[in-house]
Amino acid sequence: MSKSIFQIWFLHFRKGFSSYSWVKLPGIPFRTLFPLAFSLFTFFLLPSCYEKKETCLDIRATNFDLEGDIACLDCCEYPLLKIKFLHRNVTPEANYLIGYSDSTYVDGVGQPFRIKSLKYYISNIRMVATDGTEARVNETIDIQTPSGKQAFTDDFLLINGTFSSFLTAGTFSTIKTYDKVRFSLGLDSALEGVDPSTLPDNHVLAVNQDSSMFDFQNGYYLLGNLEIYKDTTAIDTVPRLLKIGMFNGPKEVELAFPESLLLPEGFDIQVTLLIDAPSWFSNADVRLQPDEQLIPNIVSKMSESFIVLEVTVNN
């Protein structure tokens, strides 16, 4: 019975490689055949021993793994959109820190006043690309509204004038060249009548995060909550509380970047805003105007007081 080359090689191999290393098979020296057989063994058998690596294969993610084999379902971690709000007294000469309670500013009729605190919501944040398209953060949240459960982009931020660190709006993974940012001052009108106790405890709209941003008597969120002193004397210790209802907004704000920015894959984008807070009162009479006149004047100036100071990326 005739034997194949590999059957003959196997018989010789069983008898001992060292004693048959120079035996010639039909037209092929054994020392040539052995490396060939070893290569075939490696090619066909070793891959079955390799365990494929499941990891993040999305190049936009911060944990993108170039050496991965199988895309994971939910292991990718994406960059963040962060915004910093710097409230300042902006003058032609310089920008000065807001001196809460102890610095004096002037309203629209020349009367001095002091600021105790400033808080307000922004939402509906969109990065605007040079081609005109908008990009939002990735997160959404379902909220029970009076008209039923509704999905919202979960980019709500509560701004506190005394806080000057970056706030995280959410994860952001749309890679484009951007030259503007848009957002709403205040909250979507669809949130009117929402019970804040139905929100997760750690959510910015939950009352345990800041109960002063909800009007419990009338049952709605506030756009803003401001406290000012109508006088500059030390005896004025009771601030005027300005509860700005959400129905005063939302107000659309669009801000141009100092220059366009190409967002690289895997990098956070950080936007620093400068807000001229004393200018909110430049059309107001803080002593004599009632709330129904004073608050609309303040809101109209609030939406005009933002500028983009800087846009950077960070990994």
PDB file of C-alpha atoms in Angstrom:
ATOM      1  CA  MET A   1       0.000   0.000   0.000  1.00  0.00           C
ATOM      2  CA  SER A   2       1.386   3.360  -0.950  1.00  0.00           C
ATOM      3  CA  LYS A   3       1.972   5.922   1.798  1.00  0.00           C
ATOM      4  CA  SER A   4       1.668   9.675   1.615  1.00  0.00           C
ATOM      5  CA  ILE A   5       4.640  11.882   2.341  1.00  0.00           C
ATOM      6  CA  PHE A   6       3.202  12.780   5.772  1.00  0.00           C
ATOM      7  CA  GLN A   7       2.557   9.135   6.685  1.00  0.00           C
ATOM      8  CA  ILE A   8       6.156   8.288   5.813  1.00  0.00           C
ATOM      9  CA  TRP A   9       7.374  11.295   7.793  1.00  0.00           C
ATOM     10  CA  PHE A  10       5.323  10.279  10.791  1.00  0.00           C
ATOM     11  CA  LEU A  11       6.783   6.749  10.759  1.00  0.00           C
ATOM     12  CA  HIS A  12      10.279   8.137  10.666  1.00  0.00           C
ATOM     13  CA  PHE A  13       9.438  10.613  13.390  1.00  0.00           C
ATOM     14  CA  ARG A  14       8.188   7.817  15.680  1.00  0.00           C
ATOM     15  CA  LYS A  15      11.389   5.866  15.205  1.00  0.00           C
ATOM     16  CA  GLY A  16      13.389   8.837  16.357  1.00  0.00           C
ATOM     17  CA  PHE A  17      14.148  12.078  14.713  1.00  0.00           C
ATOM     18  CA  SER A  18      17.872  12.069  15.485  1.00  0.00           C
ATOM     19  CA  SER A  19      18.609   8.780  13.733  1.00  0.00           C
ATOM     20  CA  TYR A  20      16.611   9.612  10.640  1.00  0.00           C
ATOM     21  CA  SER A  21      17.388  13.286  10.233  1.00  0.00           C
ATOM     22  CA  TRP A  22      19.132  12.646   6.918  1.00  0.00           C
ATOM     23  CA  VAL A  23      16.712  10.068   5.506  1.00  0.00           C
ATOM     24  CA  LYS A  24      15.420  11.138   2.127  1.00  0.00           C
ATOM     25  CA  LEU A  25      11.748  10.739   1.394  1.00  0.00           C
ATOM     26  CA  PRO A  26      10.559  10.723  -2.195  1.00  0.00           C
ATOM     27  CA  GLY A  27      12.271  13.840  -3.546  1.00  0.00           C
ATOM     28  CA  ILE A  28      12.298  15.684  -0.163  1.00  0.00           C
ATOM     29  CA  PRO A  29      15.049  15.530   2.486  1.00  0.00           C
ATOM     30  CA  PHE A  30      13.691  14.943   5.954  1.00  0.00           C
ATOM     31  CA  ARG A  31      15.461  17.965   7.355  1.00  0.00           C
ATOM     32  CA  THR A  32      13.455  20.077   4.862  1.00  0.00           C
ATOM     33  CA  LEU A  33      10.162  18.374   5.621  1.00  0.00           C
ATOM     34  CA  PHE A  34      10.294  18.824   9.394  1.00  0.00           C
ATOM     35  CA  PRO A  35      10.229  22.660   9.427  1.00  0.00           C
ATOM     36  CA  LEU A  36       7.387  22.554   6.917  1.00  0.00           C
ATOM     37  CA  ALA A  37       5.359  20.217   9.110  1.00  0.00           C
ATOM     38  CA  PHE A  38       6.096  22.303  12.181  1.00  0.00           C
ATOM     39  CA  SER A  39       4.866  25.446  10.394  1.00  0.00           C
ATOM     40  CA  LEU A  40       1.643  23.702   9.414  1.00  0.00           C
ATOM     41  CA  PHE A  41       1.168  22.543  12.997  1.00  0.00           C
ATOM     42  CA  THR A  42       1.620  26.100  14.259  1.00  0.00           C
ATOM     43  CA  PHE A  43      -0.712  27.569  11.643  1.00  0.00           C
ATOM     44  CA  PHE A  44      -3.607  25.164  12.197  1.00  0.00           C
ATOM     45  CA  LEU A  45      -3.417  24.243  15.868  1.00  0.00           C
ATOM     46  CA  LEU A  46      -2.064  27.219  17.796  1.00  0.00           C
ATOM     47  CA  PRO A  47      -4.894  29.629  16.880  1.00  0.00           C
ATOM     48  CA  SER A  48      -7.298  27.297  18.648  1.00  0.00           C
ATOM     49  CA  CYS A  49      -5.360  27.981  21.864  1.00  0.00           C
ATOM     50  CA  TYR A  50      -5.631  31.826  21.541  1.00  0.00           C
ATOM     51  CA  GLU A  51      -8.383  33.429  23.597  1.00  0.00           C
ATOM     52  CA  LYS A  52      -9.932  36.411  21.832  1.00  0.00           C
ATOM     53  CA  LYS A  53     -10.008  39.659  23.807  1.00  0.00           C
ATOM     54  CA  GLU A  54     -13.325  41.404  24.367  1.00  0.00           C
ATOM     55  CA  THR A  55     -12.832  45.133  24.880  1.00  0.00           C
ATOM     56  CA  CYS A  56     -13.838  48.601  23.701  1.00  0.00           C
ATOM     57  CA  LEU A  57     -13.322  49.013  19.957  1.00  0.00           C
ATOM     58  CA  ASP A  58     -14.945  52.458  19.619  1.00  0.00           C
ATOM     59  CA  ILE A  59     -12.166  54.881  18.690  1.00  0.00           C
ATOM     60  CA  ARG A  60     -14.138  57.758  20.257  1.00  0.00           C
ATOM     61  CA  ALA A  61     -13.918  56.206  23.739  1.00  0.00           C
ATOM     62  CA  THR A  62     -11.293  57.032  26.346  1.00  0.00           C
ATOM     63  CA  ASN A  63     -10.610  53.303  26.866  1.00  0.00           C
ATOM     64  CA  PHE A  64     -10.382  52.360  23.170  1.00  0.00           C
ATOM     65  CA  ASP A  65      -8.185  49.240  22.845  1.00  0.00           C
ATOM     66  CA  LEU A  66      -6.380  48.835  19.541  1.00  0.00           C
ATOM     67  CA  GLU A  67      -5.432  45.237  20.412  1.00  0.00           C
ATOM     68  CA  GLY A  68      -8.976  44.038  21.074  1.00  0.00           C
ATOM     69  CA  ASP A  69     -10.758  41.403  18.972  1.00  0.00           C
ATOM     70  CA  ILE A  70     -14.425  41.519  20.024  1.00  0.00           C
ATOM     71  CA  ALA A  71     -16.437  44.665  20.728  1.00  0.00           C
ATOM     72  CA  CYS A  72     -17.898  44.683  24.233  1.00  0.00           C
ATOM     73  CA  LEU A  73     -21.540  45.578  24.798  1.00  0.00           C
ATOM     74  CA  ASP A  74     -21.228  48.310  27.413  1.00  0.00           C
ATOM     75  CA  CYS A  75     -17.619  48.679  28.549  1.00  0.00           C
ATOM     76  CA  CYS A  76     -16.739  51.809  26.536  1.00  0.00           C
ATOM     77  CA  GLU A  77     -16.109  54.971  28.545  1.00  0.00           C
ATOM     78  CA  TYR A  78     -16.643  58.228  26.687  1.00  0.00           C
ATOM     79  CA  PRO A  79     -15.165  61.706  27.144  1.00  0.00           C
ATOM     80  CA  LEU A  80     -17.015  64.405  29.064  1.00  0.00           C
ATOM     81  CA  LEU A  81     -18.485  67.777  28.217  1.00  0.00           C
ATOM     82  CA  LYS A  82     -17.576  70.123  31.065  1.00  0.00           C
ATOM     83  CA  ILE A  83     -18.559  73.751  31.590  1.00  0.00           C
ATOM     84  CA  LYS A  84     -17.184  76.272  34.067  1.00  0.00           C
ATOM     85  CA  PHE A  85     -19.183  79.377  35.050  1.00  0.00           C
ATOM     86  CA  LEU A  86     -17.145  82.357  36.237  1.00  0.00           C
ATOM     87  CA  HIS A  87     -19.380  85.115  37.633  1.00  0.00           C
ATOM     88  CA  ARG A  88     -17.547  88.422  37.526  1.00  0.00           C
ATOM     89  CA  ASN A  89     -18.052  92.164  37.659  1.00  0.00           C
ATOM     90  CA  VAL A  90     -17.006  93.031  34.104  1.00  0.00           C
ATOM     91  CA  THR A  91     -15.672  96.560  33.549  1.00  0.00           C
ATOM     92  CA  PRO A  92     -13.797  98.139  30.618  1.00  0.00           C
ATOM     93  CA  GLU A  93     -10.608  97.929  32.667  1.00  0.00           C
ATOM     94  CA  ALA A  94     -10.800  94.412  34.127  1.00  0.00           C
ATOM     95  CA  ASN A  95     -12.982  91.567  35.378  1.00  0.00           C
ATOM     96  CA  TYR A  96     -13.377  91.445  39.148  1.00  0.00           C
ATOM     97  CA  LEU A  97     -14.504  88.627  41.404  1.00  0.00           C
ATOM     98  CA  ILE A  98     -18.010  88.996  42.774  1.00  0.00           C
ATOM     99  CA  GLY A  99     -17.775  89.971  46.419  1.00  0.00           C
ATOM    100  CA  TYR A 100     -20.819  88.263  47.851  1.00  0.00           C
ATOM    101  CA  SER A 101     -22.502  90.312  50.605  1.00  0.00           C
ATOM    102  CA  ASP A 102     -19.615  92.762  51.001  1.00  0.00           C
ATOM    103  CA  SER A 103     -19.192  94.369  47.544  1.00  0.00           C
ATOM    104  CA  THR A 104     -21.391  97.172  46.234  1.00  0.00           C
ATOM    105  CA  TYR A 105     -22.925  97.383  42.747  1.00  0.00           C
ATOM    106  CA  VAL A 106     -25.266  99.887  41.107  1.00  0.00           C
ATOM    107  CA  ASP A 107     -28.672  99.158  39.566  1.00  0.00           C
ATOM    108  CA  GLY A 108     -30.310 100.818  36.543  1.00  0.00           C
ATOM    109  CA  VAL A 109     -31.279 103.980  38.430  1.00  0.00           C
ATOM    110  CA  GLY A 110     -27.944 104.423  40.191  1.00  0.00           C
ATOM    111  CA  GLN A 111     -28.883 102.898  43.525  1.00  0.00           C
ATOM    112  CA  PRO A 112     -26.274 100.738  45.289  1.00  0.00           C
ATOM    113  CA  PHE A 113     -27.035  97.145  46.233  1.00  0.00           C
ATOM    114  CA  ARG A 114     -25.211  94.012  47.342  1.00  0.00           C
ATOM    115  CA  ILE A 115     -25.460  90.420  46.093  1.00  0.00           C
ATOM    116  CA  LYS A 116     -25.850  87.602  48.606  1.00  0.00           C
ATOM    117  CA  SER A 117     -26.343  84.593  46.309  1.00  0.00           C
ATOM    118  CA  LEU A 118     -27.070  83.608  42.696  1.00  0.00           C
ATOM    119  CA  LYS A 119     -28.450  80.254  41.542  1.00  0.00           C
ATOM    120  CA  TYR A 120     -30.077  79.209  38.273  1.00  0.00           C
ATOM    121  CA  TYR A 121     -30.609  76.250  35.937  1.00  0.00           C
ATOM    122  CA  ILE A 122     -29.357  75.717  32.409  1.00  0.00           C
ATOM    123  CA  SER A 123     -30.323  72.817  30.133  1.00  0.00           C
ATOM    124  CA  ASN A 124     -30.602  71.734  26.495  1.00  0.00           C
ATOM    125  CA  ILE A 125     -26.842  72.141  25.913  1.00  0.00           C
ATOM    126  CA  ARG A 126     -25.686  71.782  22.306  1.00  0.00           C
ATOM    127  CA  MET A 127     -22.274  72.023  20.745  1.00  0.00           C
ATOM    128  CA  VAL A 128     -22.582  73.601  17.296  1.00  0.00           C
ATOM    129  CA  ALA A 129     -20.265  72.376  14.529  1.00  0.00           C
ATOM    130  CA  THR A 130     -18.914  74.515  11.711  1.00  0.00           C
ATOM    131  CA  ASP A 131     -21.311  72.720   9.340  1.00  0.00           C
ATOM    132  CA  GLY A 132     -24.257  73.972  11.421  1.00  0.00           C
ATOM    133  CA  THR A 133     -25.180  70.637  13.014  1.00  0.00           C
ATOM    134  CA  GLU A 134     -25.738  70.279  16.756  1.00  0.00           C
ATOM    135  CA  ALA A 135     -24.393  67.590  19.087  1.00  0.00           C
ATOM    136  CA  ARG A 136     -25.624  66.761  22.581  1.00  0.00           C
ATOM    137  CA  VAL A 137     -24.435  64.648  25.480  1.00  0.00           C
ATOM    138  CA  ASN A 138     -25.222  60.931  25.318  1.00  0.00           C
ATOM    139  CA  GLU A 139     -27.346  60.590  28.466  1.00  0.00           C
ATOM    140  CA  THR A 140     -31.144  60.762  28.593  1.00  0.00           C
ATOM    141  CA  ILE A 141     -33.615  60.478  31.445  1.00  0.00           C
ATOM    142  CA  ASP A 142     -37.311  59.536  31.527  1.00  0.00           C
ATOM    143  CA  ILE A 143     -39.325  61.945  33.694  1.00  0.00           C
ATOM    144  CA  GLN A 144     -42.971  61.584  34.657  1.00  0.00           C
ATOM    145  CA  THR A 145     -44.680  64.793  33.516  1.00  0.00           C
ATOM    146  CA  PRO A 146     -48.366  65.756  33.865  1.00  0.00           C
ATOM    147  CA  SER A 147     -48.871  64.600  30.259  1.00  0.00           C
ATOM    148  CA  GLY A 148     -47.057  61.281  30.753  1.00  0.00           C
ATOM    149  CA  LYS A 149     -43.534  59.923  30.840  1.00  0.00           C
ATOM    150  CA  GLN A 150     -41.188  61.872  28.592  1.00  0.00           C
ATOM    151  CA  ALA A 151     -37.521  61.474  27.628  1.00  0.00           C
ATOM    152  CA  PHE A 152     -35.181  64.439  28.122  1.00  0.00           C
ATOM    153  CA  THR A 153     -31.514  64.926  27.394  1.00  0.00           C
ATOM    154  CA  ASP A 154     -29.965  64.602  30.849  1.00  0.00           C
ATOM    155  CA  ASP A 155     -27.718  67.665  30.740  1.00  0.00           C
ATOM    156  CA  PHE A 156     -29.363  69.730  33.485  1.00  0.00           C
ATOM    157  CA  LEU A 157     -26.956  71.932  35.440  1.00  0.00           C
ATOM    158  CA  LEU A 158     -27.611  73.925  38.605  1.00  0.00           C
ATOM    159  CA  ILE A 159     -25.314  76.943  38.602  1.00  0.00           C
ATOM    160  CA  ASN A 160     -24.202  78.466  41.894  1.00  0.00           C
ATOM    161  CA  GLY A 161     -22.494  81.839  41.616  1.00  0.00           C
ATOM    162  CA  THR A 162     -20.055  81.022  44.404  1.00  0.00           C
ATOM    163  CA  PHE A 163     -18.870  77.818  42.692  1.00  0.00           C
ATOM    164  CA  SER A 164     -16.190  78.190  40.002  1.00  0.00           C
ATOM    165  CA  SER A 165     -15.114  74.628  39.151  1.00  0.00           C
ATOM    166  CA  PHE A 166     -16.070  72.632  36.058  1.00  0.00           C
ATOM    167  CA  LEU A 167     -19.520  71.024  36.043  1.00  0.00           C
ATOM    168  CA  THR A 168     -20.053  67.866  34.004  1.00  0.00           C
ATOM    169  CA  ALA A 169     -22.976  68.016  31.576  1.00  0.00           C
ATOM    170  CA  GLY A 170     -22.520  64.384  30.470  1.00  0.00           C
ATOM    171  CA  THR A 171     -20.508  62.159  28.156  1.00  0.00           C
ATOM    172  CA  PHE A 172     -19.834  63.508  24.679  1.00  0.00           C
ATOM    173  CA  SER A 173     -18.619  61.529  21.671  1.00  0.00           C
ATOM    174  CA  THR A 174     -19.474  63.397  18.466  1.00  0.00           C
ATOM    175  CA  ILE A 175     -16.176  64.127  16.722  1.00  0.00           C
ATOM    176  CA  LYS A 176     -16.391  67.337  14.697  1.00  0.00           C
ATOM    177  CA  THR A 177     -15.006  70.864  14.502  1.00  0.00           C
ATOM    178  CA  TYR A 178     -17.015  73.157  16.783  1.00  0.00           C
ATOM    179  CA  ASP A 179     -17.306  76.935  16.877  1.00  0.00           C
ATOM    180  CA  LYS A 180     -20.362  77.668  19.080  1.00  0.00           C
ATOM    181  CA  VAL A 181     -22.306  76.467  22.084  1.00  0.00           C
ATOM    182  CA  ARG A 182     -26.052  76.829  22.620  1.00  0.00           C
ATOM    183  CA  PHE A 183     -28.063  76.245  25.770  1.00  0.00           C
ATOM    184  CA  SER A 184     -31.308  77.213  27.460  1.00  0.00           C
ATOM    185  CA  LEU A 185     -31.371  79.472  30.485  1.00  0.00           C
ATOM    186  CA  GLY A 186     -33.959  77.671  32.586  1.00  0.00           C
ATOM    187  CA  LEU A 187     -35.867  74.424  32.046  1.00  0.00           C
ATOM    188  CA  ASP A 188     -38.099  72.973  29.347  1.00  0.00           C
ATOM    189  CA  SER A 189     -41.722  74.041  29.827  1.00  0.00           C
ATOM    190  CA  ALA A 190     -42.699  70.346  29.688  1.00  0.00           C
ATOM    191  CA  LEU A 191     -41.240  70.019  33.205  1.00  0.00           C
ATOM    192  CA  GLU A 192     -43.861  72.356  34.665  1.00  0.00           C
ATOM    193  CA  GLY A 193     -45.929  70.436  37.189  1.00  0.00           C
ATOM    194  CA  VAL A 194     -43.378  67.637  37.655  1.00  0.00           C
ATOM    195  CA  ASP A 195     -43.190  66.186  41.163  1.00  0.00           C
ATOM    196  CA  PRO A 196     -39.490  66.500  42.092  1.00  0.00           C
ATOM    197  CA  SER A 197     -39.761  63.590  44.530  1.00  0.00           C
ATOM    198  CA  THR A 198     -40.104  61.248  41.522  1.00  0.00           C
ATOM    199  CA  LEU A 199     -36.557  62.066  40.396  1.00  0.00           C
ATOM    200  CA  PRO A 200     -33.596  59.913  41.531  1.00  0.00           C
ATOM    201  CA  ASP A 201     -32.158  61.227  44.797  1.00  0.00           C
ATOM    202  CA  ASN A 202     -28.806  62.045  43.201  1.00  0.00           C
ATOM    203  CA  HIS A 203     -30.287  63.960  40.260  1.00  0.00           C
ATOM    204  CA  VAL A 204     -29.785  67.718  40.022  1.00  0.00           C
ATOM    205  CA  LEU A 205     -33.571  68.238  39.766  1.00  0.00           C
ATOM    206  CA  ALA A 206     -34.272  66.255  42.945  1.00  0.00           C
ATOM    207  CA  VAL A 207     -35.350  68.435  45.866  1.00  0.00           C
ATOM    208  CA  ASN A 208     -32.799  66.885  48.201  1.00  0.00           C
ATOM    209  CA  GLN A 209     -30.078  68.398  45.991  1.00  0.00           C
ATOM    210  CA  ASP A 210     -31.359  71.960  46.521  1.00  0.00           C
ATOM    211  CA  SER A 211     -34.885  72.521  47.806  1.00  0.00           C
ATOM    212  CA  SER A 212     -34.591  76.288  47.238  1.00  0.00           C
ATOM    213  CA  MET A 213     -34.915  75.722  43.467  1.00  0.00           C
ATOM    214  CA  PHE A 214     -38.508  74.486  43.699  1.00  0.00           C
ATOM    215  CA  ASP A 215     -41.585  76.544  44.589  1.00  0.00           C
ATOM    216  CA  PHE A 216     -43.502  74.094  46.772  1.00  0.00           C
ATOM    217  CA  GLN A 217     -46.396  76.500  47.294  1.00  0.00           C
ATOM    218  CA  ASN A 218     -47.147  76.769  43.569  1.00  0.00           C
ATOM    219  CA  GLY A 219     -45.682  73.439  42.442  1.00  0.00           C
ATOM    220  CA  TYR A 220     -43.043  74.346  39.858  1.00  0.00           C
ATOM    221  CA  TYR A 221     -39.280  74.582  39.428  1.00  0.00           C
ATOM    222  CA  LEU A 222     -37.532  77.924  39.464  1.00  0.00           C
ATOM    223  CA  LEU A 223     -35.430  79.282  36.634  1.00  0.00           C
ATOM    224  CA  GLY A 224     -33.351  81.113  39.209  1.00  0.00           C
ATOM    225  CA  ASN A 225     -33.139  82.060  42.851  1.00  0.00           C
ATOM    226  CA  LEU A 226     -31.392  85.354  43.672  1.00  0.00           C
ATOM    227  CA  GLU A 227     -30.822  87.108  46.978  1.00  0.00           C
ATOM    228  CA  ILE A 228     -29.784  90.763  47.119  1.00  0.00           C
ATOM    229  CA  TYR A 229     -29.496  93.467  49.750  1.00  0.00           C
ATOM    230  CA  LYS A 230     -31.313  96.640  48.714  1.00  0.00           C
ATOM    231  CA  ASP A 231     -29.025  98.792  50.809  1.00  0.00           C
ATOM    232  CA  THR A 232     -25.306  98.933  51.498  1.00  0.00           C
ATOM    233  CA  THR A 233     -25.533  99.704  55.190  1.00  0.00           C
ATOM    234  CA  ALA A 234     -24.584  97.144  57.782  1.00  0.00           C
ATOM    235  CA  ILE A 235     -28.080  97.265  59.267  1.00  0.00           C
ATOM    236  CA  ASP A 236     -29.561  95.791  56.060  1.00  0.00           C
ATOM    237  CA  THR A 237     -29.342  92.117  57.032  1.00  0.00           C
ATOM    238  CA  VAL A 238     -32.562  90.845  55.447  1.00  0.00           C
ATOM    239  CA  PRO A 239     -32.051  90.126  51.729  1.00  0.00           C
ATOM    240  CA  ARG A 240     -34.668  90.555  49.045  1.00  0.00           C
ATOM    241  CA  LEU A 241     -35.490  87.104  47.698  1.00  0.00           C
ATOM    242  CA  LEU A 242     -36.181  86.936  43.964  1.00  0.00           C
ATOM    243  CA  LYS A 243     -37.778  83.626  42.996  1.00  0.00           C
ATOM    244  CA  ILE A 244     -37.702  83.498  39.200  1.00  0.00           C
ATOM    245  CA  GLY A 245     -40.353  80.996  38.105  1.00  0.00           C
ATOM    246  CA  MET A 246     -39.574  78.578  35.292  1.00  0.00           C
ATOM    247  CA  PHE A 247     -42.312  80.183  33.148  1.00  0.00           C
ATOM    248  CA  ASN A 248     -39.923  83.154  32.690  1.00  0.00           C
ATOM    249  CA  GLY A 249     -37.907  80.889  30.416  1.00  0.00           C
ATOM    250  CA  PRO A 250     -36.390  79.040  28.860  1.00  0.00           C
ATOM    251  CA  LYS A 251     -34.248  81.675  27.166  1.00  0.00           C
ATOM    252  CA  GLU A 252     -32.058  80.568  24.262  1.00  0.00           C
ATOM    253  CA  VAL A 253     -28.371  81.505  24.551  1.00  0.00           C
ATOM    254  CA  GLU A 254     -25.887  81.129  21.680  1.00  0.00           C
ATOM    255  CA  LEU A 255     -22.199  81.896  22.177  1.00  0.00           C
ATOM    256  CA  ALA A 256     -19.377  81.904  19.648  1.00  0.00           C
ATOM    257  CA  PHE A 257     -15.996  80.373  20.493  1.00  0.00           C
ATOM    258  CA  PRO A 258     -12.870  82.549  20.311  1.00  0.00           C
ATOM    259  CA  GLU A 259     -11.775  80.146  17.551  1.00  0.00           C
ATOM    260  CA  SER A 260     -13.031  76.857  16.115  1.00  0.00           C
ATOM    261  CA  LEU A 261     -11.917  73.643  17.809  1.00  0.00           C
ATOM    262  CA  LEU A 262     -11.432  70.185  16.279  1.00  0.00           C
ATOM    263  CA  LEU A 263     -12.320  67.694  19.016  1.00  0.00           C
ATOM    264  CA  PRO A 264      -9.911  64.716  18.979  1.00  0.00           C
ATOM    265  CA  GLU A 265     -11.138  61.195  19.739  1.00  0.00           C
ATOM    266  CA  GLY A 266     -11.065  60.290  23.422  1.00  0.00           C
ATOM    267  CA  PHE A 267     -10.657  63.842  24.774  1.00  0.00           C
ATOM    268  CA  ASP A 268     -12.905  65.798  27.166  1.00  0.00           C
ATOM    269  CA  ILE A 269     -14.085  69.187  25.922  1.00  0.00           C
ATOM    270  CA  GLN A 270     -14.017  72.014  28.486  1.00  0.00           C
ATOM    271  CA  VAL A 271     -15.847  75.310  27.969  1.00  0.00           C
ATOM    272  CA  THR A 272     -15.210  78.248  30.320  1.00  0.00           C
ATOM    273  CA  LEU A 273     -17.917  80.929  30.423  1.00  0.00           C
ATOM    274  CA  LEU A 274     -17.647  84.443  31.823  1.00  0.00           C
ATOM    275  CA  ILE A 275     -20.876  85.892  33.246  1.00  0.00           C
ATOM    276  CA  ASP A 276     -21.281  89.584  34.042  1.00  0.00           C
ATOM    277  CA  ALA A 277     -23.642  89.063  36.981  1.00  0.00           C
ATOM    278  CA  PRO A 278     -24.038  92.700  38.149  1.00  0.00           C
ATOM    279  CA  SER A 279     -25.233  93.600  34.635  1.00  0.00           C
ATOM    280  CA  TRP A 280     -28.418  91.606  35.316  1.00  0.00           C
ATOM    281  CA  PHE A 281     -29.638  94.598  37.330  1.00  0.00           C
ATOM    282  CA  SER A 282     -28.698  97.320  34.836  1.00  0.00           C
ATOM    283  CA  ASN A 283     -32.361  97.880  33.826  1.00  0.00           C
ATOM    284  CA  ALA A 284     -33.745  97.389  37.320  1.00  0.00           C
ATOM    285  CA  ASP A 285     -34.767  99.394  40.327  1.00  0.00           C
ATOM    286  CA  VAL A 286     -34.014  96.962  43.137  1.00  0.00           C
ATOM    287  CA  ARG A 287     -35.726  99.095  45.788  1.00  0.00           C
ATOM    288  CA  LEU A 288     -38.989 100.138  44.208  1.00  0.00           C
ATOM    289  CA  GLN A 289     -39.897  97.742  41.399  1.00  0.00           C
ATOM    290  CA  PRO A 290     -42.231  94.884  42.405  1.00  0.00           C
ATOM    291  CA  ASP A 291     -41.237  91.335  41.490  1.00  0.00           C
ATOM    292  CA  GLU A 292     -43.509  91.190  38.437  1.00  0.00           C
ATOM    293  CA  GLN A 293     -41.552  94.115  36.920  1.00  0.00           C
ATOM    294  CA  LEU A 294     -38.109  93.456  38.341  1.00  0.00           C
ATOM    295  CA  ILE A 295     -37.815  89.761  37.446  1.00  0.00           C
ATOM    296  CA  PRO A 296     -38.462  90.105  33.666  1.00  0.00           C
ATOM    297  CA  ASN A 297     -35.868  92.902  33.555  1.00  0.00           C
ATOM    298  CA  ILE A 298     -33.328  90.656  35.263  1.00  0.00           C
ATOM    299  CA  VAL A 299     -34.016  87.620  33.050  1.00  0.00           C
ATOM    300  CA  SER A 300     -33.634  89.624  29.833  1.00  0.00           C
ATOM    301  CA  LYS A 301     -30.212  90.805  30.958  1.00  0.00           C
ATOM    302  CA  MET A 302     -29.167  87.367  32.247  1.00  0.00           C
ATOM    303  CA  SER A 303     -29.414  85.845  28.775  1.00  0.00           C
ATOM    304  CA  GLU A 304     -27.138  88.600  27.407  1.00  0.00           C
ATOM    305  CA  SER A 305     -24.446  88.338  30.084  1.00  0.00           C
ATOM    306  CA  PHE A 306     -22.583  85.189  28.941  1.00  0.00           C
ATOM    307  CA  ILE A 307     -19.440  85.035  26.806  1.00  0.00           C
ATOM    308  CA  VAL A 308     -17.067  82.151  26.036  1.00  0.00           C
ATOM    309  CA  LEU A 309     -13.732  82.821  27.663  1.00  0.00           C
ATOM    310  CA  GLU A 310     -11.896  79.640  26.640  1.00  0.00           C
ATOM    311  CA  VAL A 311     -12.437  76.222  25.045  1.00  0.00           C
ATOM    312  CA  THR A 312      -9.913  73.432  25.643  1.00  0.00           C
ATOM    313  CA  VAL A 313      -9.569  69.653  25.361  1.00  0.00           C
ATOM    314  CA  ASN A 314      -8.183  67.361  28.014  1.00  0.00           C
ATOM    315  CA  ASN A 315      -7.484  63.627  28.262  1.00  0.00           C
TER     316      ASN A 315
END
